[in-house]
mmCIF file of C-alpha atoms in Angstrom:
data_model
loop_
_atom_site.group_PDB
_atom_site.id
_atom_site.type_symbol
_atom_site.label_atom_id
_atom_site.label_comp_id
_atom_site.label_asym_id
_atom_site.label_seq_id
_atom_site.Cartn_x
_atom_site.Cartn_y
_atom_site.Cartn_z
ATOM 1 C CA UNK A 1 6.009 11.473 -50.016
ATOM 2 C CA UNK A 2 6.944 10.091 -46.898
ATOM 3 C CA UNK A 3 6.110 11.743 -44.095
ATOM 4 C CA UNK A 4 9.137 11.237 -41.688
ATOM 5 C CA UNK A 5 8.813 14.163 -39.538
ATOM 6 C CA UNK A 6 12.449 13.810 -38.220
ATOM 7 C CA UNK A 7 12.794 16.533 -37.067
ATOM 8 C CA UNK A 8 9.781 16.236 -34.635
ATOM 9 C CA UNK A 9 12.954 14.611 -32.781
ATOM 10 C CA UNK A 10 14.072 17.985 -31.250
ATOM 11 C CA UNK A 11 14.744 16.223 -28.152
ATOM 12 C CA UNK A 12 18.174 15.696 -29.138
ATOM 13 C CA UNK A 13 18.340 14.464 -25.648
ATOM 14 C CA UNK A 14 23.046 13.784 -25.390
ATOM 15 C CA UNK A 15 22.391 11.251 -21.994
ATOM 16 C CA UNK A 16 22.034 8.641 -24.761
ATOM 17 C CA UNK A 17 20.791 5.523 -22.614
ATOM 18 C CA UNK A 18 23.174 2.945 -24.406
ATOM 19 C CA UNK A 19 21.895 0.973 -21.917
ATOM 20 C CA UNK A 20 18.609 0.356 -22.944
ATOM 21 C CA UNK A 21 16.596 -1.201 -20.401
ATOM 22 C CA UNK A 22 13.290 -1.038 -19.740
ATOM 23 C CA UNK A 23 12.866 0.761 -16.841
ATOM 24 C CA UNK A 24 12.513 3.836 -17.407
ATOM 25 C CA UNK A 25 9.156 3.977 -17.083
ATOM 26 C CA UNK A 26 9.884 3.727 -13.210
ATOM 27 C CA UNK A 27 12.108 7.348 -12.642
ATOM 28 C CA UNK A 28 8.736 8.907 -14.651
ATOM 29 C CA UNK A 29 6.052 9.059 -12.490
ATOM 30 C CA UNK A 30 3.746 11.330 -13.096
ATOM 31 C CA UNK A 31 4.628 13.946 -9.668
ATOM 32 C CA UNK A 32 1.775 15.307 -9.257
ATOM 33 C CA UNK A 33 2.037 19.376 -8.325
ATOM 34 C CA UNK A 34 3.506 18.787 -4.689
ATOM 35 C CA UNK A 35 6.589 17.151 -7.181
ATOM 36 C CA UNK A 36 7.379 14.651 -4.109
ATOM 37 C CA UNK A 37 11.235 13.804 -3.361
ATOM 38 C CA UNK A 38 10.829 10.733 -2.201
ATOM 39 C CA UNK A 39 8.637 6.823 -1.632
ATOM 40 C CA UNK A 40 7.749 4.218 0.164
ATOM 41 C CA UNK A 41 8.765 0.651 -0.828
ATOM 42 C CA UNK A 42 6.758 0.212 -3.214
ATOM 43 C CA UNK A 43 7.473 3.276 -5.341
ATOM 44 C CA UNK A 44 4.105 5.836 -4.729
ATOM 45 C CA UNK A 45 5.284 9.556 -4.364
ATOM 46 C CA UNK A 46 5.153 10.300 -0.691
ATOM 47 C CA UNK A 47 2.843 13.545 -1.196
ATOM 48 C CA UNK A 48 -0.131 12.327 1.485
ATOM 49 C CA UNK A 49 -0.454 11.938 4.677
ATOM 50 C CA UNK A 50 -0.147 8.487 5.023
ATOM 51 C CA UNK A 51 -0.577 5.554 8.365
ATOM 52 C CA UNK A 52 1.428 2.138 8.800
ATOM 53 C CA UNK A 53 2.025 -0.634 10.899
ATOM 54 C CA UNK A 54 4.729 -2.866 11.270
ATOM 55 C CA UNK A 55 5.468 -6.418 13.104
ATOM 56 C CA UNK A 56 8.860 -6.651 14.418
ATOM 57 C CA UNK A 57 8.345 -8.848 17.668
ATOM 58 C CA UNK A 58 5.585 -11.642 18.437
ATOM 59 C CA UNK A 59 3.029 -10.404 20.123
ATOM 60 C CA UNK A 60 -0.656 -10.083 18.498
ATOM 61 C CA UNK A 61 -2.249 -9.561 15.465
ATOM 62 C CA UNK A 62 -4.355 -6.932 16.494
ATOM 63 C CA UNK A 63 -0.795 -5.020 18.038
ATOM 64 C CA UNK A 64 1.739 -3.531 15.490
ATOM 65 C CA UNK A 65 3.801 -0.587 15.579
ATOM 66 C CA UNK A 66 2.122 2.717 13.848
ATOM 67 C CA UNK A 67 3.801 5.220 12.420
ATOM 68 C CA UNK A 68 2.974 7.802 10.759
ATOM 69 C CA UNK A 69 3.931 10.563 8.055
ATOM 70 C CA UNK A 70 4.749 13.982 8.997
ATOM 71 C CA UNK A 71 1.669 15.584 7.993
ATOM 72 C CA UNK A 72 0.483 19.098 9.844
ATOM 73 C CA UNK A 73 -3.144 18.938 10.903
ATOM 74 C CA UNK A 74 -3.194 15.322 9.957
ATOM 75 C CA UNK A 75 -1.714 13.010 12.733
ATOM 76 C CA UNK A 76 -2.835 9.656 14.482
ATOM 77 C CA UNK A 77 -6.256 11.298 15.207
ATOM 78 C CA UNK A 78 -7.521 12.123 11.994
ATOM 79 C CA UNK A 79 -7.186 8.265 10.751
ATOM 80 C CA UNK A 80 -9.349 6.551 13.559
ATOM 81 C CA UNK A 81 -12.591 5.721 13.453
ATOM 82 C CA UNK A 82 -16.410 6.454 14.817
ATOM 83 C CA UNK A 83 -15.447 8.565 17.701
ATOM 84 C CA UNK A 84 -12.354 6.186 18.245
ATOM 85 C CA UNK A 85 -9.057 8.149 19.124
ATOM 86 C CA UNK A 86 -6.474 6.214 16.572
ATOM 87 C CA UNK A 87 -6.391 4.063 14.047
ATOM 88 C CA UNK A 88 -6.980 0.094 14.855
ATOM 89 C CA UNK A 89 -6.322 -3.310 13.556
ATOM 90 C CA UNK A 90 -8.831 -5.285 12.841
ATOM 91 C CA UNK A 91 -8.075 -9.424 13.089
ATOM 92 C CA UNK A 92 -10.843 -11.921 11.895
ATOM 93 C CA UNK A 93 -9.845 -15.670 11.538
ATOM 94 C CA UNK A 94 -7.514 -17.970 12.232
ATOM 95 C CA UNK A 95 -4.053 -15.205 12.204
ATOM 96 C CA UNK A 96 -1.208 -15.786 14.427
ATOM 97 C CA UNK A 97 2.191 -14.509 15.065
ATOM 98 C CA UNK A 98 4.753 -16.383 13.209
ATOM 99 C CA UNK A 99 8.821 -16.093 13.810
ATOM 100 C CA UNK A 100 9.024 -16.909 9.458
ATOM 101 C CA UNK A 101 12.471 -17.449 7.752
ATOM 102 C CA UNK A 102 11.875 -13.654 6.709
ATOM 103 C CA UNK A 103 11.603 -12.555 10.561
ATOM 104 C CA UNK A 104 8.287 -11.890 12.518
ATOM 105 C CA UNK A 105 4.748 -11.713 10.618
ATOM 106 C CA UNK A 106 1.056 -12.009 11.117
ATOM 107 C CA UNK A 107 0.923 -15.667 9.484
ATOM 108 C CA UNK A 108 -3.125 -14.538 8.491
ATOM 109 C CA UNK A 109 -4.692 -17.806 6.986
ATOM 110 C CA UNK A 110 -8.003 -15.435 7.770
ATOM 111 C CA UNK A 111 -8.815 -12.140 7.235
ATOM 112 C CA UNK A 112 -6.835 -8.429 8.062
ATOM 113 C CA UNK A 113 -8.164 -5.027 8.676
ATOM 114 C CA UNK A 114 -7.330 -1.718 9.006
ATOM 115 C CA UNK A 115 -10.203 0.305 10.955
ATOM 116 C CA UNK A 116 -9.674 4.396 9.492
ATOM 117 C CA UNK A 117 -12.390 6.573 9.703
ATOM 118 C CA UNK A 118 -11.502 9.887 7.306
ATOM 119 C CA UNK A 119 -13.981 12.606 8.672
ATOM 120 C CA UNK A 120 -12.324 15.058 8.310
ATOM 121 C CA UNK A 121 -11.353 13.779 4.787
ATOM 122 C CA UNK A 122 -12.295 16.914 1.561
ATOM 123 C CA UNK A 123 -11.448 15.334 -0.809
ATOM 124 C CA UNK A 124 -7.939 13.701 -1.951
ATOM 125 C CA UNK A 125 -6.718 12.266 -6.407
ATOM 126 C CA UNK A 126 -5.964 8.282 -6.046
ATOM 127 C CA UNK A 127 -5.213 6.230 -2.620
ATOM 128 C CA UNK A 128 -2.895 3.630 -2.071
ATOM 129 C CA UNK A 129 -1.655 0.569 -0.549
ATOM 130 C CA UNK A 130 1.966 -0.798 0.073
ATOM 131 C CA UNK A 131 2.061 -4.326 2.016
ATOM 132 C CA UNK A 132 5.528 -6.053 2.596
ATOM 133 C CA UNK A 133 5.513 -10.016 3.314
ATOM 134 C CA UNK A 134 5.110 -13.323 1.923
ATOM 135 C CA UNK A 135 3.465 -15.928 1.093
ATOM 136 C CA UNK A 136 3.785 -19.218 3.513
ATOM 137 C CA UNK A 137 4.214 -21.555 1.487
ATOM 138 C CA UNK A 138 6.486 -23.748 -0.034
ATOM 139 C CA UNK A 139 5.423 -24.049 -3.270
ATOM 140 C CA UNK A 140 3.401 -21.458 -3.834
ATOM 141 C CA UNK A 141 2.491 -17.990 -4.142
ATOM 142 C CA UNK A 142 -0.693 -16.134 -3.065
ATOM 143 C CA UNK A 143 -3.462 -14.433 -4.384
ATOM 144 C CA UNK A 144 -4.575 -11.427 -1.975
ATOM 145 C CA UNK A 145 -7.703 -8.668 -2.156
ATOM 146 C CA UNK A 146 -6.716 -5.456 -1.112
ATOM 147 C CA UNK A 147 -9.905 -3.219 -0.315
ATOM 148 C CA UNK A 148 -12.373 -1.569 0.976
ATOM 149 C CA UNK A 149 -14.796 -3.174 2.920
ATOM 150 C CA UNK A 150 -17.750 -0.517 3.910
ATOM 151 C CA UNK A 151 -17.654 -0.608 -0.928
ATOM 152 C CA UNK A 152 -16.557 -3.480 -2.346
ATOM 153 C CA UNK A 153 -14.166 -1.516 -3.639
ATOM 154 C CA UNK A 154 -10.377 -2.453 -4.552
ATOM 155 C CA UNK A 155 -7.977 -5.088 -6.642
ATOM 156 C CA UNK A 156 -6.540 -8.721 -6.561
ATOM 157 C CA UNK A 157 -2.574 -8.710 -6.069
ATOM 158 C CA UNK A 158 -0.047 -11.870 -5.853
ATOM 159 C CA UNK A 159 2.136 -11.618 -3.718
ATOM 160 C CA UNK A 160 5.247 -14.882 -4.245
ATOM 161 C CA UNK A 161 6.982 -17.286 -1.363
ATOM 162 C CA UNK A 162 10.854 -16.851 -2.228
ATOM 163 C CA UNK A 163 11.822 -16.013 1.438
ATOM 164 C CA UNK A 164 12.117 -12.583 1.303
ATOM 165 C CA UNK A 165 9.914 -10.103 2.121
ATOM 166 C CA UNK A 166 7.960 -8.912 -1.261
ATOM 167 C CA UNK A 167 6.525 -4.988 -1.370
ATOM 168 C CA UNK A 168 3.231 -6.125 -3.613
ATOM 169 C CA UNK A 169 1.914 -2.114 -4.431
ATOM 170 C CA UNK A 170 -2.169 -1.425 -4.882
ATOM 171 C CA UNK A 171 -3.309 1.620 -6.459
ATOM 172 C CA UNK A 172 -7.207 1.581 -4.663
ATOM 173 C CA UNK A 173 -7.727 4.763 -6.724
ATOM 174 C CA UNK A 174 -11.179 6.472 -5.213
ATOM 175 C CA UNK A 175 -12.103 3.165 -3.181
ATOM 176 C CA UNK A 176 -12.172 5.901 0.481
ATOM 177 C CA UNK A 177 -14.997 7.750 1.224
ATOM 178 C CA UNK A 178 -14.021 11.122 1.900
ATOM 179 C CA UNK A 179 -15.412 12.248 4.511
ATOM 180 C CA UNK A 180 -16.878 9.235 6.228
ATOM 181 C CA UNK A 181 -16.060 8.134 10.225
ATOM 182 C CA UNK A 182 -15.967 4.088 9.393
ATOM 183 C CA UNK A 183 -14.409 2.340 6.515
ATOM 184 C CA UNK A 184 -11.201 -0.344 6.273
ATOM 185 C CA UNK A 185 -8.505 -1.299 4.119
ATOM 186 C CA UNK A 186 -9.047 -5.368 4.508
ATOM 187 C CA UNK A 187 -6.327 -7.605 3.217
ATOM 188 C CA UNK A 188 -7.678 -11.663 2.332
ATOM 189 C CA UNK A 189 -5.143 -14.120 1.159
ATOM 190 C CA UNK A 190 -8.124 -16.288 -0.375
ATOM 191 C CA UNK A 191 -6.269 -18.130 -3.006
ATOM 192 C CA UNK A 192 -2.911 -19.648 -4.398
ATOM 193 C CA UNK A 193 -1.162 -20.308 -0.781
ATOM 194 C CA UNK A 194 -4.115 -18.876 1.103
ATOM 195 C CA UNK A 195 -1.552 -17.444 3.651
ATOM 196 C CA UNK A 196 0.142 -14.209 3.863
ATOM 197 C CA UNK A 197 3.364 -13.468 6.340
ATOM 198 C CA UNK A 198 2.861 -9.684 6.314
ATOM 199 C CA UNK A 199 5.527 -7.932 7.939
ATOM 200 C CA UNK A 200 4.939 -4.264 7.177
ATOM 201 C CA UNK A 201 1.430 -2.765 5.889
ATOM 202 C CA UNK A 202 0.983 1.458 4.249
ATOM 203 C CA UNK A 203 -1.638 3.392 3.336
ATOM 204 C CA UNK A 204 -1.375 6.113 1.666
ATOM 205 C CA UNK A 205 -3.658 9.350 0.689
ATOM 206 C CA UNK A 206 -2.570 10.918 -2.312
ATOM 207 C CA UNK A 207 -3.010 13.964 -2.917
ATOM 208 C CA UNK A 208 -5.263 14.677 -0.413
ATOM 209 C CA UNK A 209 -7.284 17.917 0.647
ATOM 210 C CA UNK A 210 -8.277 18.473 4.868
#
């Protein structure tokens, strides 16, 4: 009585994937009801407001290029913290701009912080950070903590030192507090090489209600 319920395979998908490479899970990114058609460089869906910084010219670590999602009702001013008109980048410790093999990056050996406020935010499903760059080192990757310093909530990530732009995705869940006007995303390369060459970084609030 081997309960061989083979007829439960009514899913006769004629699309028999001959090349069964384990990459099928990337296509099924549980699309939240908004069904996003686009994704960021880490593969996170663009289904909520986002803010992005990028370094493309030598200058100051605290003066990157900024871009924002085209989300009516949530733009630059809504990301601003505690009465400011826009978000800011704070450079903490020994950081500098440098021309790396992957291009111009912020060389972070201290801490790097994106100051934001979410005073107008009612709720959101989850938050993600996608940061891009490499570990500035001949032989070792960097361990980078990505977290909200207001409550210490975040994750530990690792970025390679090979000579290419690596995209590292961090799911921060509900680390950010709706209706709180001063919080941040902090990148802290504390382990391995201890040096992050930051090229680009994006914070997305998925399923945000505001």
